[in-house]
Tab-separated table of C-alpha atoms in Angstrom:
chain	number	residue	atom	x	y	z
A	23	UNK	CA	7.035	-6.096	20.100
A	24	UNK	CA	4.863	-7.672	22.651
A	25	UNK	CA	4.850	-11.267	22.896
A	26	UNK	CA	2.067	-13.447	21.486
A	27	UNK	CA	0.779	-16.274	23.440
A	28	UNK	CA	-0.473	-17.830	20.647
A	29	UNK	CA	2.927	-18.551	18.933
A	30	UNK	CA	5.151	-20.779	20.594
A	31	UNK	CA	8.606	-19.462	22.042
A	32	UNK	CA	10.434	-22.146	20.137
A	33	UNK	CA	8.121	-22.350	16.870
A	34	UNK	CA	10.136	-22.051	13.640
A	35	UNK	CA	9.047	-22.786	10.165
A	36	UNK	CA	11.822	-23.785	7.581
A	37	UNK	CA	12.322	-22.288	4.123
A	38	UNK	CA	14.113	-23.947	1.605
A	39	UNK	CA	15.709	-23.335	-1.384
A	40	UNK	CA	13.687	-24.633	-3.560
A	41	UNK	CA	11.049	-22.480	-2.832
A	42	UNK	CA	12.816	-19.230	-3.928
A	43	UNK	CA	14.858	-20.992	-6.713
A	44	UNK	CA	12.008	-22.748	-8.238
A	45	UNK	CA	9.153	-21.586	-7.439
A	46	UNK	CA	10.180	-17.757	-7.167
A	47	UNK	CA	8.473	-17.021	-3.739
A	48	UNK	CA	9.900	-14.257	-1.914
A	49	UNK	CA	9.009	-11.909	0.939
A	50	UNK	CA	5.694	-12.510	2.721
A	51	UNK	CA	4.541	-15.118	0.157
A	52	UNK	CA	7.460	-17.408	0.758
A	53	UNK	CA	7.156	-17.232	4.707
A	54	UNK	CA	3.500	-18.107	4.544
A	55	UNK	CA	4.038	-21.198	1.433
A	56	UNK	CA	6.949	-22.139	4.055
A	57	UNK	CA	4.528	-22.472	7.003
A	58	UNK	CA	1.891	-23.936	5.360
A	59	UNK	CA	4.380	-26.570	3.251
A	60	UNK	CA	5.523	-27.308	6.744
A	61	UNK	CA	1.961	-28.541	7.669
A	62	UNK	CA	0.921	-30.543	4.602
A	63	UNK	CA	4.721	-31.380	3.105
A	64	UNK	CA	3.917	-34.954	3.644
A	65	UNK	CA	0.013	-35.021	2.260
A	66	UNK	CA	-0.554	-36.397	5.462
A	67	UNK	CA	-1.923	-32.493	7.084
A	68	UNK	CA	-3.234	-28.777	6.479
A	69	UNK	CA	-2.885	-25.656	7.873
A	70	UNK	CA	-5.912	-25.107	10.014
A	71	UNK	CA	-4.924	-21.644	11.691
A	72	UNK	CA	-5.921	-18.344	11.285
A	73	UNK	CA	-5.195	-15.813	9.208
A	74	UNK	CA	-4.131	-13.784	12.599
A	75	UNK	CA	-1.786	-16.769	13.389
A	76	UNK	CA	-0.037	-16.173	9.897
A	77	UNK	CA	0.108	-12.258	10.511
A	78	UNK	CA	1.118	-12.943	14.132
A	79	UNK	CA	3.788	-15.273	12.848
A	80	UNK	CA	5.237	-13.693	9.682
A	81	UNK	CA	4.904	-10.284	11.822
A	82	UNK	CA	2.439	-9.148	9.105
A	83	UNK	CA	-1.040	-8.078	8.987
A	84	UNK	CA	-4.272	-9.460	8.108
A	85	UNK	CA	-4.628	-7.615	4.899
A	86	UNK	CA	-0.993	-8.535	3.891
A	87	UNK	CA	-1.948	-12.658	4.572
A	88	UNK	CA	-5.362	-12.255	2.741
A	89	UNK	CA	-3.014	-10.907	-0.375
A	90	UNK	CA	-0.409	-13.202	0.083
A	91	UNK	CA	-2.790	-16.411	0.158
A	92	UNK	CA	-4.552	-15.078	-2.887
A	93	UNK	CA	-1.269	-14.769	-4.800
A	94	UNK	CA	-0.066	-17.968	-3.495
A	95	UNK	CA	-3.801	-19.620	-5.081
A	96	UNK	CA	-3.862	-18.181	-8.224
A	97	UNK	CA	0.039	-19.705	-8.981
A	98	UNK	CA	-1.502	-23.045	-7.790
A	99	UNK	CA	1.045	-23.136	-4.949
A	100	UNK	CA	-1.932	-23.326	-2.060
A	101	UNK	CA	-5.387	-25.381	-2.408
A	102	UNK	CA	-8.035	-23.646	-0.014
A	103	UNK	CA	-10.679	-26.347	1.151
A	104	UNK	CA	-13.868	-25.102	2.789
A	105	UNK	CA	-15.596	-26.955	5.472
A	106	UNK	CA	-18.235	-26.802	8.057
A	107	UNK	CA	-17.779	-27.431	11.610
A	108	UNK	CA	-20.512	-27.020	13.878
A	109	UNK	CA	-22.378	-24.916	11.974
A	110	UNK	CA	-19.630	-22.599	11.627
A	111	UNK	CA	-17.829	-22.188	7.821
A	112	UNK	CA	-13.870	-22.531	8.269
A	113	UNK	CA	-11.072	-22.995	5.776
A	114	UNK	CA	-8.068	-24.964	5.812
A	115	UNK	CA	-5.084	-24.645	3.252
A	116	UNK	CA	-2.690	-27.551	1.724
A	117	UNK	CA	0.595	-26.765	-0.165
A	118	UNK	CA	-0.250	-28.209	-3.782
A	119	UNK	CA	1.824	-30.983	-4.802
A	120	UNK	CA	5.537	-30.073	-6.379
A	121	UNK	CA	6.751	-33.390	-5.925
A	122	UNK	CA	8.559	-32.664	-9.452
A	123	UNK	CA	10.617	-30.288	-7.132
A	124	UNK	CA	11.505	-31.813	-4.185
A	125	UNK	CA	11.622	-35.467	-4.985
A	126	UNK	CA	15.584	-35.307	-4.747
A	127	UNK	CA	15.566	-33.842	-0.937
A	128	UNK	CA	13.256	-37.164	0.187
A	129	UNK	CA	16.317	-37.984	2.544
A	130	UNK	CA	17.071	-33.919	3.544
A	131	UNK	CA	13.388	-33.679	4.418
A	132	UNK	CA	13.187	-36.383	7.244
A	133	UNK	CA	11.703	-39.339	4.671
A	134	UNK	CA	9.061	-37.231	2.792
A	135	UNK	CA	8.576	-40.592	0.539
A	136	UNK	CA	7.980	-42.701	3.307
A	137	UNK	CA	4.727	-40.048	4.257
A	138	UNK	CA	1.684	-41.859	5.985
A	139	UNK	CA	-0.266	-41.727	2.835
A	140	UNK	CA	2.166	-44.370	1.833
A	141	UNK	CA	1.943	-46.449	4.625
A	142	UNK	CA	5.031	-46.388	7.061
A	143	UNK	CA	6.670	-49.145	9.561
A	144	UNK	CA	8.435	-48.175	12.700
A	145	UNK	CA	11.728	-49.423	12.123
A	146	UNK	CA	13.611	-48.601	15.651
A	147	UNK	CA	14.855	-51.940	17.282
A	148	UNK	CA	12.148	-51.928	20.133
A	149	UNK	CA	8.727	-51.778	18.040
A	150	UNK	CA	6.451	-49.911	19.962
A	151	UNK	CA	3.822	-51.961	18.933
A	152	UNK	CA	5.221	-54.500	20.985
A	153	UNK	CA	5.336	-52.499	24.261
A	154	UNK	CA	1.253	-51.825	24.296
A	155	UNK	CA	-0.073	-53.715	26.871
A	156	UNK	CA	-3.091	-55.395	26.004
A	157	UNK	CA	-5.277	-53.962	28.669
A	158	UNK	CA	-4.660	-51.052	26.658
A	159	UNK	CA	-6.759	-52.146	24.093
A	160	UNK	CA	-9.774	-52.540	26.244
A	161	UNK	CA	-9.895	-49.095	27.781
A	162	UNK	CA	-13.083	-46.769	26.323
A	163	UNK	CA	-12.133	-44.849	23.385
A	164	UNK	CA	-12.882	-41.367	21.837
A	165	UNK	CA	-12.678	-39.539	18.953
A	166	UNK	CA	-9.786	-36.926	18.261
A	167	UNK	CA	-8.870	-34.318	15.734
A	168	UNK	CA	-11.229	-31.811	14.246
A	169	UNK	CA	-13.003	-34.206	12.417
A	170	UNK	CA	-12.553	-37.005	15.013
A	171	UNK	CA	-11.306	-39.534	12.744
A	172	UNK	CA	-8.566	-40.875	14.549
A	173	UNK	CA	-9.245	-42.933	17.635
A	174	UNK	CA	-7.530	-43.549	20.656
A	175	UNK	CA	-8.258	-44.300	24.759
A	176	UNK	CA	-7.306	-41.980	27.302
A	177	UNK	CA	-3.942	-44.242	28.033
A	178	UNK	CA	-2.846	-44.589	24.273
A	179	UNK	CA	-3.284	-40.585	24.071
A	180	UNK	CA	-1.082	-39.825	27.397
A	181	UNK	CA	1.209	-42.020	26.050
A	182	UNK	CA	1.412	-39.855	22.792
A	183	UNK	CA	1.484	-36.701	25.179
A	184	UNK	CA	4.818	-38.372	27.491
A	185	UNK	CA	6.606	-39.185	23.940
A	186	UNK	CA	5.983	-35.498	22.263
A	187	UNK	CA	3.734	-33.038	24.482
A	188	UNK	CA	4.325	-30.522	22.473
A	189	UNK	CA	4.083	-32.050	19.192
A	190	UNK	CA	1.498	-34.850	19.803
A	191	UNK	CA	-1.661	-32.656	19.496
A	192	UNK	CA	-0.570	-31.545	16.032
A	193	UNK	CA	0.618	-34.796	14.561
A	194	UNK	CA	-2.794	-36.638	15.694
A	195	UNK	CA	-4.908	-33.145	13.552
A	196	UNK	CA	-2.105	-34.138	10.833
A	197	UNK	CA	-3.223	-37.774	10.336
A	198	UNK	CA	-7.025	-36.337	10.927
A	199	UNK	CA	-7.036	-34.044	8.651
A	200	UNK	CA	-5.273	-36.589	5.756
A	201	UNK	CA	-7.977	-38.976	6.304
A	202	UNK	CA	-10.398	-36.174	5.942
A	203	UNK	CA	-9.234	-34.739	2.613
A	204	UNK	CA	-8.310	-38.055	0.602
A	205	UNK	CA	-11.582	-39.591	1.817
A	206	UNK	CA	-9.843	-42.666	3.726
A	207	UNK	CA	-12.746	-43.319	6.008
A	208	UNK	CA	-13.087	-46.985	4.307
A	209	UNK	CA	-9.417	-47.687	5.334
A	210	UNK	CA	-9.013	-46.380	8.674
A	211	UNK	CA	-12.445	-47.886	10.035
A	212	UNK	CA	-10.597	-51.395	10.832
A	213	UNK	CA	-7.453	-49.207	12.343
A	214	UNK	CA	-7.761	-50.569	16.240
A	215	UNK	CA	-6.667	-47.693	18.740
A	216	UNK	CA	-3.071	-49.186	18.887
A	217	UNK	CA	-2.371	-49.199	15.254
A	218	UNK	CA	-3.346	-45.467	14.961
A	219	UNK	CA	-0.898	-44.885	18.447
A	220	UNK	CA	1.677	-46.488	15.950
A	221	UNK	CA	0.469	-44.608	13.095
A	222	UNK	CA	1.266	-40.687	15.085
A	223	UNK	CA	4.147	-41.949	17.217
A	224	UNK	CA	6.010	-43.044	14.192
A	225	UNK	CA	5.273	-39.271	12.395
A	226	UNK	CA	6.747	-38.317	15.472
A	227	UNK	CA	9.800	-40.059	15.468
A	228	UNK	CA	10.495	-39.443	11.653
A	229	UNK	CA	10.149	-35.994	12.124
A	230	UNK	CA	12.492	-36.097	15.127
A	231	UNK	CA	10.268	-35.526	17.677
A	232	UNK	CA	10.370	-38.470	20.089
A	233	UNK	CA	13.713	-39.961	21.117
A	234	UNK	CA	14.351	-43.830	20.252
C-alpha cells in the first residue's frame, strides 16, 4: 500500500477493552470510536480531521467512515458539532461521555480525572513555572489553535515545540478546542501567556510526552 504523508510513521491509536466489552464496538466502528476517544478522552479536545484521515488511517474508505460515524451517532457514542471557519462549514466530533465506564482505569489512562477541565498542577520537582523568565512575559503575543483561544509569544511556543515537537501542535488545538466547546472564554481571558505554557506542557507530560 503506498504510504500516506498525512499519517504519521509512528501514529497509533489505542483500543481498549472496554470499548468492545461494554460498549460492543467492533470492526471499523471501534477503530474510528478508538481514534476519536483518543482525541477528546479527557473533555479537554475533538477530532478535527477528515473523514479521508479516518479512511486513510483505519485503511477504509470514505463511504465506510460516513457509515461508521453515523452508527457510532445514533448509539450516542460520538457528538458531531458544526462550526464555521472562515466562511467555510466544518465539523468536529467528541467521544460522548462514558465516564460510568471508565472511571476505574483513571490511573491506566495516564490521570483521566486529573483532565484540564478539572484544573491540573504540575507536580514534577522543578515547576516549570518557575523556569519562565520574565522577559518572557513581555514578548508580543498571538493567537493559536483553530479558534485562537489560547495565547502564547513566539518564545513560550518554541519552548512547547523543544519539549514535544511532535505533540505540541495537537495538545495546544486540544486545550483550544475545550475552551471552545464548554464556552470557557470568561475563564481563560485572565490566563497570562505563561499560565497557558503551563496549562499544554503539563498535558504533555501527563500524557508522557515530555521527559521530567
Amino acid at each position: 500500500m503506498e504510504n500516506n504523508k498525512k499519517i504519521k510513521p509512528n501514529s497509533y491509536y489505542s483500543i481498549q477493552y472496554w470499548m468492545i466489552n461494554e460498549l460492543g464496538l467492533k470492526g471499523l466502528e471501534l477503530s474510528i470510536y478508538a481514534i476519536i476517544y483518543g482525541f477528546s478522552r479527557d473533555h479537554c479536545g475533538a477530532f478535527t480531521g477528515s473523514r479521508s484521515y479516518l479512511a486513510d488511517f483505519t485503511n477504509s474508505t470514505k463511504a465506510g467512515v460516513d457509515k461508521a460515524l453515523k452508527s457510532l451517532i445514533q448509539k450516542n457514542l460520538l457528538e458531531k458539532k458544526n462550526f464555521v471557519n472562515h466562511g467555510i462549514k466544518n465539523c468536529i466530533y467528541v467521544a460522548k461521555e462514558v465516564a460510568n465506564l471508565v472511571s476505574y482505569q483513571s490511573t491506566e489512562l495516564g490521570g483521566v480525572a486529573n483532565s484540564v477541565s478539572q484544573g491540573s498542577q504540575l507536580s514534577c520537582p522543578n515547576n516549570i513555572e518557575d523556569n519562565i523568565e520574565d522577559n518572557t512575559l513581555s514578548l508580543e503575543t498571538k493567537h493559536f489553535g483553530l479558534y485562537g483561544n489560547v495565547i502564547l509569544n513566539d518564545e513560550l511556543y518554541d519552548r512547547l515545540l523543544i519539549e514535544s515537537e511532535e505533540y505540541a501542535d495537537e495538545y495546544i488545538n486540544r486545550l483550544d478546542s475545550h475552551i471552545e466547546m464548554h464556552q470557557l472564554h470568561k475563564q481563560y481571558s485572565a490566563y497570562a501567556p505563561n499560565q497557558f505554557f503551563i496549562k499544554i506542557f503539563d498535558m504533555l507530560r501527563r500524557d508522557g510526552h515530555v521527559e521530567v
